[in-house]
């Protein structure tokens, strides 16, 4: 009876360890693998006294709002395939799980030298957000991505 109990416990322990190993292996997939299947929503927002800018990119469409308290999301414009590929290449180079740890290179926003900006990327309902940084001076890790996003707000 003891041998049977020992065998049963050993089998359950072995199966449980294998299942735990599979879960850990699945969690260690890179963010770029996850992003290949999910369409991210990108929101960039910058504001200070007298300045506001919100750029939203979703489903290969970009909308820009330059006024606070505006209820509509602005006019959505389709992004070309080439620009979308460039944007996705910048996005794939970013480790989303580390987005909140990126350091801001300057702190001009503390004395009104720059607007306060942040970036939020939503993938499959999970939000990844940066700490606040100076508009025009993003963290080095996301500089190319932010500069590309900001380039969509061209004054006409």
PDB file of C-alpha atoms in Angstrom:
ATOM      1  CA  UNK A   1       0.000   0.000   0.000  1.00  0.00           C
ATOM      2  CA  UNK A   2       2.851   2.373   0.834  1.00  0.00           C
ATOM      3  CA  UNK A   3       4.508   1.620  -2.489  1.00  0.00           C
ATOM      4  CA  UNK A   4       1.297   2.379  -4.355  1.00  0.00           C
ATOM      5  CA  UNK A   5       0.879   5.672  -2.483  1.00  0.00           C
ATOM      6  CA  UNK A   6       4.518   6.559  -3.203  1.00  0.00           C
ATOM      7  CA  UNK A   7       4.050   5.843  -6.926  1.00  0.00           C
ATOM      8  CA  UNK A   8       0.842   7.916  -7.095  1.00  0.00           C
ATOM      9  CA  UNK A   9       2.448  10.867  -5.272  1.00  0.00           C
ATOM     10  CA  UNK A  10       5.514  10.645  -7.514  1.00  0.00           C
ATOM     11  CA  UNK A  11       3.376  10.690 -10.671  1.00  0.00           C
ATOM     12  CA  UNK A  12       1.397  13.731  -9.468  1.00  0.00           C
ATOM     13  CA  UNK A  13       4.595  15.553  -8.517  1.00  0.00           C
ATOM     14  CA  UNK A  14       6.182  14.782 -11.897  1.00  0.00           C
ATOM     15  CA  UNK A  15       3.110  15.909 -13.854  1.00  0.00           C
ATOM     16  CA  UNK A  16       2.807  19.051 -11.716  1.00  0.00           C
ATOM     17  CA  UNK A  17       6.451  19.982 -12.313  1.00  0.00           C
ATOM     18  CA  UNK A  18       6.078  19.503 -16.072  1.00  0.00           C
ATOM     19  CA  UNK A  19       2.982  21.719 -16.133  1.00  0.00           C
ATOM     20  CA  UNK A  20       4.826  24.414 -14.174  1.00  0.00           C
ATOM     21  CA  UNK A  21       7.725  24.185 -16.634  1.00  0.00           C
ATOM     22  CA  UNK A  22       5.337  24.683 -19.584  1.00  0.00           C
ATOM     23  CA  UNK A  23       3.799  27.760 -17.955  1.00  0.00           C
ATOM     24  CA  UNK A  24       7.233  29.310 -17.351  1.00  0.00           C
ATOM     25  CA  UNK A  25       8.289  28.591 -20.941  1.00  0.00           C
ATOM     26  CA  UNK A  26       5.106  30.211 -22.293  1.00  0.00           C
ATOM     27  CA  UNK A  27       5.612  33.324 -20.129  1.00  0.00           C
ATOM     28  CA  UNK A  28       9.152  33.772 -21.401  1.00  0.00           C
ATOM     29  CA  UNK A  29       8.032  34.463 -24.969  1.00  0.00           C
ATOM     30  CA  UNK A  30       9.283  37.766 -26.217  1.00  0.00           C
ATOM     31  CA  UNK A  31       6.935  40.685 -26.469  1.00  0.00           C
ATOM     32  CA  UNK A  32       7.517  40.833 -30.225  1.00  0.00           C
ATOM     33  CA  UNK A  33       6.063  37.323 -30.550  1.00  0.00           C
ATOM     34  CA  UNK A  34       2.966  38.435 -28.685  1.00  0.00           C
ATOM     35  CA  UNK A  35       2.690  41.616 -30.756  1.00  0.00           C
ATOM     36  CA  UNK A  36       2.704  39.672 -34.003  1.00  0.00           C
ATOM     37  CA  UNK A  37      -0.731  38.328 -33.146  1.00  0.00           C
ATOM     38  CA  UNK A  38      -2.219  41.317 -31.313  1.00  0.00           C
ATOM     39  CA  UNK A  39      -2.799  44.796 -32.714  1.00  0.00           C
ATOM     40  CA  UNK A  40      -1.519  47.313 -30.174  1.00  0.00           C
ATOM     41  CA  UNK A  41      -3.126  50.636 -29.358  1.00  0.00           C
ATOM     42  CA  UNK A  42      -0.599  53.429 -28.899  1.00  0.00           C
ATOM     43  CA  UNK A  43      -1.440  56.639 -27.053  1.00  0.00           C
ATOM     44  CA  UNK A  44       0.988  59.539 -26.681  1.00  0.00           C
ATOM     45  CA  UNK A  45      -0.072  62.480 -24.554  1.00  0.00           C
ATOM     46  CA  UNK A  46       1.771  65.709 -23.772  1.00  0.00           C
ATOM     47  CA  UNK A  47       0.437  68.672 -21.826  1.00  0.00           C
ATOM     48  CA  UNK A  48       1.385  71.815 -19.970  1.00  0.00           C
ATOM     49  CA  UNK A  49      -0.238  75.168 -19.326  1.00  0.00           C
ATOM     50  CA  UNK A  50      -1.549  76.266 -22.709  1.00  0.00           C
ATOM     51  CA  UNK A  51      -0.423  73.156 -24.603  1.00  0.00           C
ATOM     52  CA  UNK A  52      -2.089  69.813 -25.192  1.00  0.00           C
ATOM     53  CA  UNK A  53      -1.434  67.019 -27.650  1.00  0.00           C
ATOM     54  CA  UNK A  54      -2.849  63.510 -27.771  1.00  0.00           C
ATOM     55  CA  UNK A  55      -1.966  61.142 -30.583  1.00  0.00           C
ATOM     56  CA  UNK A  56      -3.741  57.791 -30.777  1.00  0.00           C
ATOM     57  CA  UNK A  57      -2.739  55.022 -33.176  1.00  0.00           C
ATOM     58  CA  UNK A  58      -4.912  51.949 -33.584  1.00  0.00           C
ATOM     59  CA  UNK A  59      -5.673  49.600 -36.480  1.00  0.00           C
ATOM     60  CA  UNK A  60      -3.353  51.505 -38.827  1.00  0.00           C
ATOM     61  CA  UNK A  61      -5.291  54.733 -38.155  1.00  0.00           C
ATOM     62  CA  UNK A  62      -3.945  57.824 -36.389  1.00  0.00           C
ATOM     63  CA  UNK A  63      -5.959  60.565 -34.733  1.00  0.00           C
ATOM     64  CA  UNK A  64      -4.619  63.777 -33.232  1.00  0.00           C
ATOM     65  CA  UNK A  65      -6.310  66.025 -30.677  1.00  0.00           C
ATOM     66  CA  UNK A  66      -4.732  69.385 -29.837  1.00  0.00           C
ATOM     67  CA  UNK A  67      -7.321  70.708 -27.393  1.00  0.00           C
ATOM     68  CA  UNK A  68      -8.117  69.643 -23.870  1.00  0.00           C
ATOM     69  CA  UNK A  69     -11.676  68.644 -23.024  1.00  0.00           C
ATOM     70  CA  UNK A  70     -12.568  67.746 -26.607  1.00  0.00           C
ATOM     71  CA  UNK A  71     -14.947  64.812 -26.577  1.00  0.00           C
ATOM     72  CA  UNK A  72     -14.304  63.487 -30.071  1.00  0.00           C
ATOM     73  CA  UNK A  73     -11.068  61.714 -30.865  1.00  0.00           C
ATOM     74  CA  UNK A  74     -10.173  63.906 -33.805  1.00  0.00           C
ATOM     75  CA  UNK A  75     -10.167  62.986 -37.442  1.00  0.00           C
ATOM     76  CA  UNK A  76      -8.692  59.530 -38.029  1.00  0.00           C
ATOM     77  CA  UNK A  77      -6.269  59.233 -40.931  1.00  0.00           C
ATOM     78  CA  UNK A  78      -4.996  55.959 -42.396  1.00  0.00           C
ATOM     79  CA  UNK A  79      -1.279  55.280 -42.061  1.00  0.00           C
ATOM     80  CA  UNK A  80       0.483  54.036 -45.193  1.00  0.00           C
ATOM     81  CA  UNK A  81       1.834  50.478 -45.184  1.00  0.00           C
ATOM     82  CA  UNK A  82       5.460  51.666 -45.315  1.00  0.00           C
ATOM     83  CA  UNK A  83       5.007  54.012 -42.357  1.00  0.00           C
ATOM     84  CA  UNK A  84       3.135  51.294 -40.471  1.00  0.00           C
ATOM     85  CA  UNK A  85       6.011  48.845 -41.022  1.00  0.00           C
ATOM     86  CA  UNK A  86       8.475  51.444 -39.754  1.00  0.00           C
ATOM     87  CA  UNK A  87       6.311  52.124 -36.705  1.00  0.00           C
ATOM     88  CA  UNK A  88       5.997  48.386 -35.992  1.00  0.00           C
ATOM     89  CA  UNK A  89       9.761  47.907 -36.276  1.00  0.00           C
ATOM     90  CA  UNK A  90      10.264  50.602 -33.621  1.00  0.00           C
ATOM     91  CA  UNK A  91       7.524  49.064 -31.502  1.00  0.00           C
ATOM     92  CA  UNK A  92       9.025  45.568 -31.756  1.00  0.00           C
ATOM     93  CA  UNK A  93      12.349  46.886 -30.456  1.00  0.00           C
ATOM     94  CA  UNK A  94      10.691  48.040 -27.219  1.00  0.00           C
ATOM     95  CA  UNK A  95      10.418  45.671 -24.261  1.00  0.00           C
ATOM     96  CA  UNK A  96       6.926  46.506 -23.074  1.00  0.00           C
ATOM     97  CA  UNK A  97       7.306  44.884 -19.674  1.00  0.00           C
ATOM     98  CA  UNK A  98      10.191  47.299 -18.966  1.00  0.00           C
ATOM     99  CA  UNK A  99       8.437  50.412 -20.304  1.00  0.00           C
ATOM    100  CA  UNK A 100       7.731  51.789 -16.823  1.00  0.00           C
ATOM    101  CA  UNK A 101      11.401  51.525 -15.834  1.00  0.00           C
ATOM    102  CA  UNK A 102      12.871  53.688 -18.596  1.00  0.00           C
ATOM    103  CA  UNK A 103      14.569  56.812 -17.202  1.00  0.00           C
ATOM    104  CA  UNK A 104      13.829  60.280 -18.498  1.00  0.00           C
ATOM    105  CA  UNK A 105      16.979  62.001 -19.829  1.00  0.00           C
ATOM    106  CA  UNK A 106      15.910  65.523 -18.776  1.00  0.00           C
ATOM    107  CA  UNK A 107      13.638  67.056 -16.173  1.00  0.00           C
ATOM    108  CA  UNK A 108      12.685  70.357 -17.764  1.00  0.00           C
ATOM    109  CA  UNK A 109       9.008  69.736 -17.020  1.00  0.00           C
ATOM    110  CA  UNK A 110       9.627  70.522 -13.344  1.00  0.00           C
ATOM    111  CA  UNK A 111      10.255  74.202 -14.105  1.00  0.00           C
ATOM    112  CA  UNK A 112       7.926  74.618 -17.112  1.00  0.00           C
ATOM    113  CA  UNK A 113      10.789  74.062 -19.548  1.00  0.00           C
ATOM    114  CA  UNK A 114       8.899  71.295 -21.358  1.00  0.00           C
ATOM    115  CA  UNK A 115       5.451  69.767 -21.446  1.00  0.00           C
ATOM    116  CA  UNK A 116       4.826  66.585 -19.477  1.00  0.00           C
ATOM    117  CA  UNK A 117       4.530  63.585 -21.787  1.00  0.00           C
ATOM    118  CA  UNK A 118       3.798  59.885 -21.439  1.00  0.00           C
ATOM    119  CA  UNK A 119       3.292  56.909 -23.693  1.00  0.00           C
ATOM    120  CA  UNK A 120       0.758  54.132 -23.189  1.00  0.00           C
ATOM    121  CA  UNK A 121       0.694  50.946 -25.254  1.00  0.00           C
ATOM    122  CA  UNK A 122      -2.228  48.554 -24.868  1.00  0.00           C
ATOM    123  CA  UNK A 123      -1.846  44.981 -26.114  1.00  0.00           C
ATOM    124  CA  UNK A 124      -4.734  42.540 -25.656  1.00  0.00           C
ATOM    125  CA  UNK A 125      -6.229  44.603 -22.832  1.00  0.00           C
ATOM    126  CA  UNK A 126      -2.946  44.913 -20.925  1.00  0.00           C
ATOM    127  CA  UNK A 127      -1.668  48.490 -20.541  1.00  0.00           C
ATOM    128  CA  UNK A 128       2.033  49.302 -20.530  1.00  0.00           C
ATOM    129  CA  UNK A 129       2.791  52.900 -19.548  1.00  0.00           C
ATOM    130  CA  UNK A 130       5.934  54.978 -19.235  1.00  0.00           C
ATOM    131  CA  UNK A 131       6.763  57.255 -16.372  1.00  0.00           C
ATOM    132  CA  UNK A 132       6.277  60.924 -17.225  1.00  0.00           C
ATOM    133  CA  UNK A 133       9.042  62.462 -19.326  1.00  0.00           C
ATOM    134  CA  UNK A 134       9.708  65.749 -21.104  1.00  0.00           C
ATOM    135  CA  UNK A 135       7.910  66.291 -24.414  1.00  0.00           C
ATOM    136  CA  UNK A 136      10.654  66.301 -27.045  1.00  0.00           C
ATOM    137  CA  UNK A 137      13.087  64.429 -24.797  1.00  0.00           C
ATOM    138  CA  UNK A 138      11.844  60.823 -24.472  1.00  0.00           C
ATOM    139  CA  UNK A 139      13.832  58.030 -22.834  1.00  0.00           C
ATOM    140  CA  UNK A 140      16.551  56.707 -25.159  1.00  0.00           C
ATOM    141  CA  UNK A 141      14.946  53.249 -25.365  1.00  0.00           C
ATOM    142  CA  UNK A 142      11.776  54.645 -26.963  1.00  0.00           C
ATOM    143  CA  UNK A 143      13.164  57.745 -28.671  1.00  0.00           C
ATOM    144  CA  UNK A 144      12.676  56.556 -32.268  1.00  0.00           C
ATOM    145  CA  UNK A 145       9.160  55.303 -31.542  1.00  0.00           C
ATOM    146  CA  UNK A 146       8.103  58.538 -29.819  1.00  0.00           C
ATOM    147  CA  UNK A 147       9.634  60.737 -32.510  1.00  0.00           C
ATOM    148  CA  UNK A 148       7.747  58.785 -35.175  1.00  0.00           C
ATOM    149  CA  UNK A 149       4.493  59.106 -33.241  1.00  0.00           C
ATOM    150  CA  UNK A 150       4.967  62.852 -32.726  1.00  0.00           C
ATOM    151  CA  UNK A 151       5.690  63.289 -36.441  1.00  0.00           C
ATOM    152  CA  UNK A 152       2.020  62.483 -37.145  1.00  0.00           C
ATOM    153  CA  UNK A 153       1.020  65.816 -35.604  1.00  0.00           C
ATOM    154  CA  UNK A 154       2.145  68.050 -38.438  1.00  0.00           C
ATOM    155  CA  UNK A 155       0.563  71.479 -38.306  1.00  0.00           C
ATOM    156  CA  UNK A 156      -1.232  72.288 -41.544  1.00  0.00           C
TER     157      UNK A 156
END
